[in-house]
Structure formats: C-alpha cells, structure tokens
C-alpha cells in the first residue's frame, strides 16, 4: 500500500441476534405520544422505546382519535386510584375518603329526589398522573372475582357507556327509587334512605393483565320520595329541531328523549292546552331499571307550511305539566335536489396502469342549496355491474371520486346517486367510452431532410436512438433524445456510417420493447 504508514490486520466478528428492548418506564413510553414533529404513535415506535411499552389502539380508548403508548410492565402492580372529578350543577361531592368513599348530595346538603337523572365524572390516577382504566359500577356490592387479574373488564355496568380505557369515567343515568334504599326513615312522601354505588376499575399494567382495586370504591346517595314539582324536560329530538322535510313530504316521524318518564302530546300551529293536544303514539312512562332517558314516539301529519311549528307538552308521573309547550320546528324543502352535471362524458383516452378516471358531479337545490352526499354504482359493463362506493370528496355541492379499477376498453354507464340530510334524492348517469392505449408508438415514415434524419410517429411520443443496440433504457447515457417534448416529429443529425436504433415512448408510458425501427444512413 503506497502513501500510508504501518498497517496491521485484525478480525472483526458480527453476529445477528433478535433485538431486545431496553427496560422502560412510564415517562419513556409517553415519548411516543408527544413526538416533537407531531408524528402519530404506532405499535413499532411504541415497543421500540422499551420493554413494557404497549400500544392501546384507539378502538380500545374512549373518544380517542389516536393510538396511545402505555407502560404496562411487570413492575406496575399498583391498581388505579379512584377519585371524584366533576358533577352537574345543583349537586356536590361531600365527605370524601381518599380512594374509598364519597357522598353525593344537593348543593344545600340535602337528599336527592328519587329517580333523578344525574351526571357526574370520576377520574383514575397513579402517582398523581392520569391513569387509563376501565371502570364499572354495581348497585350492590360484588365480591372480587379470583380471575379478575386476567379478566378483560370489571364486572358491572361500564362508565362512559362502553368497555373502553379512559382517564375520566362518566356516569349519566337515573338513581334508584326509595324502595331500593337502605336505612329508610319517615312517612311516605317524606321518606329518606341510602343508596350505594360500588365501583371497581382495571388498568393496563401488570404486563397487560391489569390491576384491579381489590376494595370497591363506594359512592353514597341520600334519596327521598318527597313530592316532585319539576316538569319533564326534552333532552333530544330526532329529527333535530330545525330540520327540513324532503321535497313534497308533509309528514314526519318524531322521537323525543326525556329526562324522566312522562306522557306527551303535541299540537300544530298553536300552543294548545294539554287536554286539546294529540297523544304521542307511545311513551316510556314508568320507572324500570336505572336508565339515561325515556322515549316518546309519534307521527306528525299535516305539515303543509314552509315553517311548521309543533308544540309539545308532557305530563310526568307526578302530574307536572309544562304550561308553555316546547317549540319544535320543521321546514319544507322548496326545490327538489338536482344533479346539474356529471363527468366524464363522451370518449376519453387513457393509458398506463392503473387506469385512473376522475368521476365528478355537481348538485343544486334540495334543503341545503345543493349540499349532499353522493355515491356511484356501475350499470355497465357487466363485469362491474352492481359495484360502487361513496364519493371520497362529497358532503358539498361538488363531488369527486377517483376510479382506479378500470381495465377494459368500451362503454361505461354509472349511476350517480345523491341525497341530502333531509332525505331529498337525485340520480343521474355518467356515460362515457373508455379507450385504453396499451400499445407502443409506431413509425409511420422515415426520411432525410437536409442534414437531418426525420422520423414520423403515429401518435404523440418522445423518441431516442442508440448507436449500437435495441435493448437500451431511455435514460441510458448513450441514449440520444430526438424530441424535447411529446410530438409526432422527431429529428437527429444525419451521420453516415452509424446505425440509428430507435425506440419511442408515448404519453401513457408505452415504450417499444425493442427497436421501433433501425435506420442505416448511406
């Protein structure tokens, strides 16, 4: 070796073994959820942070749009700590005993009306930080299951209404009646008693097997059967208040959800007395097991005005009736929904695979000035008949979908179906002829013009020549371009004594497999 000093030879051995993640802790796993570049966490990135880091997919989490990296190592054997977080107005948490017990009372410290609808939220933590857990409750104490460490969820009714991991746990339901209470005192109409809710939670620790709080967290309610003087309230309308009827339609079904059981009636146009109103077809008008709401269903008729005002009054189980009707309004659609244009139409020429054709439509009219959702369905050719999908760009007045599965030349007929939120529908066909160019360019003419070789192709193309062979790539260093842009005319200097091995590429990427022609000037 020239130009260097003394050298010596050594051996280096490389050995490939399965990679083992380093020991991790909660902070290291959290790095995946807080990427400085905003990258979402995934299973590979999570597990690479260390042993014990596991991914919880968004399908396992309550109201989450992303996956979460979580420490679930064998060293985590601590069950989640349960504590109160927030409660609806008019109520308060009281006499809390950490991780064991809390009372819920009215703001003035009194007992709560039996069968009251109540919302409150608990939180789970570990070491002062939010802890993902699944929590469930029972109205009676439930002995711990010896298999709990390996069960997927605690026994009982899940908070948040779903068996999903969360750091906050919402109860939204109805309290039991005085007949379900303990320690009842007083005469009917003024009785009070205790009802307990028993809560148990499971986290994601212990190597994924979960840690359960062995002692139930107890929430105590003092309830009373004192007379109810509050009216029933409508919590939800379906269709929503202010919705539109479909064009030409003068009736609608209606479902309302109440905060307590009641019988409801309705009147059209004027706020009539309860006795003069029309009954709903059916109402859930009694207390059963604790539930979140009570439904009433009916069919509204005679909706012939541009604005239809419906008044609703409800009579609860204590005889309370709202003096002023709840106003519910439905509007008439003034114009039908229309599909004003579709494309493509006529003949289109495409090449290269996959074939991409942009399907487009525009809409107008209907309840929302043309805003609608559209889908398409193939009518022909028979190979595609019945196939279809929702437009990827829609919920607007312009709609678009990229067709990528077309592989046959010929006639296509697709039905485009659009519908707005009021139920107005419109259909129109997109009819086109697809010509797929999968053939490479052909040489139509070769001649000498002055000092140049000129080649004419049968379509727009770019042509190249090689001085010695046909099996060359177009980006080969010895490939000489005869065209700067796609054209049917291609030119090279006329040089006697060399062979022009010419191949061409059209606008769709079709390239001559060998030479399109070999020209030998003389």
Coordinates of N, CA and C in Angstrom, one line a residue, residues 13-152:
X13 N -15.8 -9.7 14.2 CA -16.9 -10.7 14.1 C -18.2 -9.9 14.3
X14 N -19.2 -10.1 13.4 CA -20.5 -9.6 13.5 C -21.5 -10.8 13.7
X15 N -22.4 -10.6 14.7 CA -23.4 -11.6 15.0 C -24.7 -11.0 15.1
X16 N -25.7 -11.5 14.3 CA -27.1 -11.0 14.3 C -27.9 -11.8 15.3
X17 N -28.6 -11.1 16.2 CA -29.4 -11.7 17.2 C -30.7 -10.9 17.3
X18 N -31.8 -11.5 17.8 CA -33.1 -10.7 18.0 C -32.8 -9.5 18.9
X19 N -33.4 -8.4 18.5 CA -33.2 -7.1 19.2 C -34.0 -7.2 20.5
X20 N -33.5 -6.8 21.6 CA -34.2 -6.8 22.9 C -34.3 -5.4 23.3
X21 N -35.6 -5.0 23.6 CA -35.8 -3.6 24.0 C -35.3 -3.3 25.4
X22 N -34.8 -2.1 25.6 CA -34.3 -1.8 27.0 C -35.4 -1.7 28.0
X23 N -35.1 -1.7 29.3 CA -36.1 -1.5 30.3 C -36.7 -0.2 30.1
X24 N -38.0 -0.1 30.4 CA -38.7 1.2 30.2 C -39.4 1.6 31.4
X25 N -39.9 2.9 31.5 CA -40.8 3.3 32.5 C -41.9 4.1 31.8
X26 N -42.8 4.7 32.7 CA -44.0 5.4 32.1 C -43.5 6.6 31.3
X27 N -42.5 7.3 31.8 CA -42.1 8.5 31.1 C -41.5 8.2 29.7
X28 N -40.8 7.1 29.6 CA -40.2 6.7 28.3 C -41.3 6.4 27.3
X29 N -42.3 5.6 27.8 CA -43.4 5.2 26.9 C -44.2 6.4 26.4
X30 N -44.3 7.5 27.3 CA -45.0 8.7 27.0 C -44.4 9.4 25.8
X31 N -43.1 9.2 25.6 CA -42.4 9.9 24.5 C -43.1 9.7 23.1
X32 N -43.6 8.5 23.0 CA -44.3 8.2 21.7 C -45.5 9.0 21.5
X33 N -46.2 9.4 22.6 CA -47.4 10.2 22.5 C -47.2 11.7 22.3
X34 N -45.9 12.1 22.5 CA -45.6 13.5 22.5 C -44.4 13.8 21.5
X35 N -44.5 13.3 20.3 CA -43.5 13.4 19.3 C -43.3 14.9 18.9
X36 N -42.1 15.5 19.0 CA -41.9 16.9 18.7 C -42.3 17.3 17.3
X37 N -42.3 16.3 16.4 CA -42.7 16.6 15.0 C -44.2 16.3 14.7
X38 N -44.9 15.9 15.8 CA -46.3 15.7 15.6 C -46.7 14.3 15.0
X39 N -45.7 13.4 14.9 CA -46.0 12.1 14.3 C -46.8 11.3 15.2
X40 N -47.8 10.6 14.6 CA -48.7 9.7 15.5 C -47.9 8.5 16.0
X41 N -48.3 8.0 17.1 CA -47.6 6.9 17.7 C -48.2 5.6 17.0
X42 N -47.3 4.6 16.8 CA -47.8 3.3 16.3 C -47.1 2.2 17.1
X43 N -47.5 1.0 16.8 CA -47.0 -0.1 17.7 C -45.5 -0.3 17.6
X44 N -44.9 -0.2 16.4 CA -43.5 -0.3 16.2 C -42.7 0.7 17.0
X45 N -43.1 2.0 16.9 CA -42.4 3.0 17.6 C -42.6 2.9 19.1
X46 N -43.8 2.5 19.6 CA -44.1 2.4 21.0 C -43.2 1.3 21.6
X47 N -43.2 0.1 21.0 CA -42.5 -1.0 21.6 C -41.0 -0.8 21.5
X48 N -40.5 0.0 20.6 CA -39.1 0.2 20.5 C -38.5 1.1 21.6
X49 N -39.4 1.8 22.3 CA -39.0 2.7 23.4 C -38.6 1.9 24.6
X50 N -39.0 0.7 24.7 CA -38.6 -0.1 25.9 C -39.5 -1.2 26.3
X51 N -38.9 -2.1 27.0 CA -39.7 -3.3 27.5 C -40.8 -2.8 28.4
X52 N -42.0 -3.2 28.1 CA -43.2 -2.8 28.9 C -44.0 -1.8 28.2
X53 N -43.5 -1.2 27.2 CA -44.3 -0.2 26.4 C -45.2 -1.0 25.5
X54 N -46.5 -0.7 25.6 CA -47.5 -1.4 24.7 C -48.4 -0.4 24.1
X55 N -49.0 -0.7 23.0 CA -49.9 0.2 22.3 C -51.3 -0.1 22.6
X56 N -52.1 0.9 23.0 CA -53.5 0.8 23.1 C -54.1 1.4 21.9
X57 N -54.8 0.6 21.0 CA -55.4 1.2 19.8 C -56.6 2.1 20.2
X58 N -56.8 3.0 19.2 CA -57.9 4.0 19.5 C -59.2 3.3 19.7
X59 N -59.4 2.1 19.1 CA -60.6 1.3 19.2 C -60.8 0.8 20.7
X60 N -59.7 0.8 21.5 CA -59.8 0.4 22.9 C -60.1 1.6 23.8
X61 N -60.0 2.8 23.2 CA -60.0 4.0 24.1 C -61.3 4.8 23.9
X62 N -61.7 5.4 24.9 CA -63.0 6.2 24.9 C -62.7 7.6 24.2
X63 N -63.4 7.8 23.1 CA -63.4 9.1 22.4 C -61.9 9.5 22.1
X64 N -61.2 8.6 21.5 CA -59.8 8.9 21.1 C -59.6 8.7 19.6
X65 N -58.9 9.7 19.0 CA -58.7 9.6 17.5 C -57.3 9.0 17.2
X66 N -56.5 8.7 18.2 CA -55.2 8.2 18.0 C -54.9 7.0 18.9
X67 N -53.9 6.2 18.5 CA -53.4 5.2 19.4 C -52.5 5.8 20.5
X68 N -52.4 5.1 21.6 CA -51.7 5.6 22.8 C -50.7 4.6 23.2
X69 N -49.4 5.0 23.5 CA -48.4 4.2 24.0 C -48.5 4.3 25.5
X70 N -48.4 3.1 26.2 CA -48.7 3.0 27.6 C -47.8 2.0 28.3
X71 N -47.3 2.4 29.5 CA -46.5 1.5 30.2 C -47.3 0.4 30.9
X72 N -47.0 -0.9 30.5 CA -47.8 -2.0 31.1 C -46.8 -3.1 31.6
X73 N -45.7 -2.6 32.1 CA -44.6 -3.6 32.5 C -45.0 -4.4 33.7
X74 N -44.2 -5.5 34.0 CA -44.5 -6.3 35.1 C -44.3 -5.6 36.4
X75 N -43.5 -4.5 36.4 CA -43.2 -3.8 37.6 C -44.4 -3.0 38.1
X76 N -45.4 -2.8 37.2 CA -46.6 -2.0 37.6 C -47.6 -2.9 38.2
X77 N -47.7 -3.0 39.5 CA -48.6 -3.8 40.2 C -49.6 -3.0 41.1
X78 N -49.6 -1.7 40.8 CA -50.5 -0.8 41.6 C -51.8 -0.5 40.9
X79 N -52.9 -0.8 41.6 CA -54.2 -0.5 40.9 C -54.5 1.0 40.8
X80 N -55.4 1.4 39.9 CA -55.6 2.8 39.7 C -56.3 3.4 41.0
X81 N -56.0 4.7 41.2 CA -56.7 5.4 42.3 C -57.9 6.1 41.8
X82 N -59.0 5.9 42.5 CA -60.3 6.5 42.0 C -60.7 7.7 42.9
X83 N -61.1 8.8 42.2 CA -61.5 9.9 43.0 C -62.5 10.7 42.1
X84 N -63.3 11.6 42.8 CA -64.3 12.4 42.1 C -63.7 13.5 41.3
X85 N -64.3 13.8 40.1 CA -63.7 14.9 39.2 C -64.7 16.0 39.1
X86 N -65.9 15.8 38.6 CA -66.9 16.9 38.4 C -68.3 16.3 38.5
X87 N -69.2 17.2 38.8 CA -70.6 16.9 38.9 C -71.5 18.0 38.4
X88 N -72.7 17.7 37.9 CA -73.6 18.6 37.3 C -74.0 19.7 38.3
X89 N -74.4 20.9 37.8 CA -74.9 21.9 38.7 C -76.0 21.5 39.6
X90 N -76.0 22.0 40.8 CA -77.1 21.7 41.8 C -76.7 20.5 42.7
X91 N -75.6 19.9 42.5 CA -75.1 18.8 43.3 C -73.7 19.0 43.7
X92 N -73.2 18.2 44.7 CA -71.8 18.3 45.1 C -71.3 17.0 45.6
X93 N -70.0 16.8 45.6 CA -69.3 15.7 46.3 C -69.1 16.1 47.7
X94 N -69.2 15.2 48.7 CA -69.1 15.6 50.1 C -68.5 14.4 50.8
X95 N -67.8 14.7 52.0 CA -67.3 13.7 52.9 C -66.4 12.7 52.2
X96 N -65.5 13.1 51.4 CA -64.6 12.2 50.6 C -63.6 11.5 51.5
X97 N -63.4 10.2 51.3 CA -62.4 9.5 52.0 C -61.5 8.9 50.8
X98 N -60.3 9.3 50.8 CA -59.4 9.1 49.6 C -59.4 7.6 49.2
X99 N -59.8 7.5 47.9 CA -59.7 6.2 47.2 C -60.7 5.1 47.8
X100 N -61.6 5.6 48.7 CA -62.5 4.6 49.3 C -64.0 5.0 49.2
X101 N -64.3 6.3 49.4 CA -65.7 6.7 49.6 C -66.0 8.1 49.3
X102 N -67.2 8.5 48.8 CA -67.6 9.8 48.7 C -69.1 9.9 48.7
X103 N -69.7 11.0 49.1 CA -71.1 11.2 49.1 C -71.5 12.2 48.1
X104 N -72.7 12.0 47.5 CA -73.3 13.0 46.6 C -74.6 13.5 47.2
X105 N -74.7 14.8 47.3 CA -75.8 15.5 47.9 C -76.2 16.7 47.0
X106 N -77.4 17.2 47.3 CA -77.7 18.5 46.6 C -76.8 19.6 47.2
X107 N -76.8 20.7 46.5 CA -75.9 21.8 46.9 C -76.1 22.3 48.3
X108 N -77.3 22.1 48.8 CA -77.5 22.6 50.2 C -77.4 21.4 51.2
X109 N -76.8 20.3 50.7 CA -76.5 19.2 51.6 C -77.7 18.2 51.8
X110 N -78.8 18.4 51.0 CA -80.0 17.6 51.2 C -80.0 16.4 50.4
X111 N -81.0 15.6 50.6 CA -81.2 14.3 49.8 C -81.7 14.6 48.4
X112 N -81.5 13.7 47.5 CA -81.8 13.8 46.1 C -83.2 13.2 45.8
X113 N -84.0 13.8 45.0 CA -85.3 13.2 44.6 C -85.0 11.9 44.0
X114 N -85.8 10.9 44.4 CA -85.7 9.5 43.8 C -85.9 9.6 42.3
X115 N -85.3 8.7 41.6 CA -85.4 8.6 40.1 C -84.8 9.8 39.4
X116 N -84.1 10.7 40.1 CA -83.5 11.8 39.4 C -82.4 11.4 38.4
X117 N -82.4 12.2 37.3 CA -81.3 11.9 36.3 C -80.1 12.7 36.7
X118 N -78.9 12.0 36.8 CA -77.7 12.6 37.4 C -76.5 12.4 36.5
X119 N -75.7 13.4 36.4 CA -74.4 13.2 35.7 C -73.2 13.6 36.6
X120 N -72.3 12.7 36.6 CA -71.0 13.0 37.4 C -69.9 12.2 36.7
X121 N -68.7 12.7 37.0 CA -67.5 12.1 36.4 C -66.4 11.7 37.5
X122 N -65.9 10.5 37.4 CA -64.8 10.1 38.3 C -63.5 10.2 37.4
X123 N -62.3 10.1 38.1 CA -61.0 10.1 37.4 C -60.2 9.0 38.0
X124 N -59.3 8.4 37.2 CA -58.3 7.4 37.7 C -56.9 8.0 37.5
X125 N -56.1 7.8 38.6 CA -54.7 8.3 38.5 C -53.8 7.2 39.1
X126 N -52.5 7.4 38.9 CA -51.5 6.6 39.5 C -50.3 7.5 39.7
X127 N -49.8 7.7 40.9 CA -48.7 8.5 41.2 C -49.0 10.0 40.9
X128 N -50.3 10.4 41.0 CA -50.6 11.8 40.7 C -50.8 12.1 39.2
X129 N -50.7 11.1 38.3 CA -50.8 11.3 36.9 C -52.0 10.5 36.4
X130 N -52.7 11.0 35.3 CA -53.9 10.3 34.8 C -53.5 8.9 34.4
X131 N -54.4 8.0 34.7 CA -54.2 6.5 34.5 C -55.3 6.0 33.7
X132 N -55.0 5.3 32.5 CA -56.0 4.7 31.7 C -56.6 3.5 32.4
X133 N -57.9 3.4 32.5 CA -58.5 2.3 33.1 C -59.9 2.1 32.6
X134 N -60.5 0.9 32.8 CA -61.9 0.6 32.5 C -62.6 0.5 33.9
X135 N -63.6 1.2 34.1 CA -64.3 1.2 35.4 C -65.8 0.8 35.1
X136 N -66.3 0.1 36.1 CA -67.7 -0.4 36.1 C -68.3 -0.2 37.5
X137 N -69.7 -0.2 37.5 CA -70.3 0.0 38.8 C -71.5 -1.0 38.9
X138 N -71.8 -1.2 40.2 CA -73.0 -2.0 40.5 C -73.7 -1.3 41.7
X139 N -75.0 -1.6 41.8 CA -75.8 -1.0 42.8 C -75.8 -1.9 44.1
X140 N -75.2 -3.1 44.0 CA -74.9 -3.9 45.1 C -73.5 -4.3 45.2
X141 N -72.9 -4.5 46.3 CA -71.5 -4.9 46.4 C -71.3 -6.3 45.8
X142 N -70.2 -6.4 45.0 CA -69.9 -7.6 44.3 C -68.5 -8.1 44.8
X143 N -68.4 -9.3 45.3 CA -67.2 -9.8 45.7 C -66.2 -9.9 44.6
X144 N -64.9 -9.7 44.9 CA -63.9 -9.7 43.8 C -63.8 -11.1 43.2
X145 N -63.6 -11.1 41.9 CA -63.5 -12.4 41.2 C -62.1 -12.9 41.2
X146 N -61.8 -14.1 41.6 CA -60.4 -14.6 41.7 C -59.7 -14.6 40.4
X147 N -60.5 -14.5 39.3 CA -59.9 -14.4 38.0 C -59.8 -13.0 37.5
X148 N -60.1 -12.0 38.3 CA -60.1 -10.6 37.9 C -58.8 -10.2 37.3
X149 N -57.7 -10.7 37.8 CA -56.4 -10.2 37.2 C -56.2 -10.6 35.8
X150 N -57.0 -11.5 35.3 CA -56.9 -11.9 33.9 C -58.2 -11.7 33.1
X151 N -59.2 -11.0 33.7 CA -60.4 -10.6 33.0 C -60.2 -9.4 32.2
X152 N -61.0 -9.2 31.2 CA -60.8 -8.0 30.3 C -61.4 -6.8 31.0

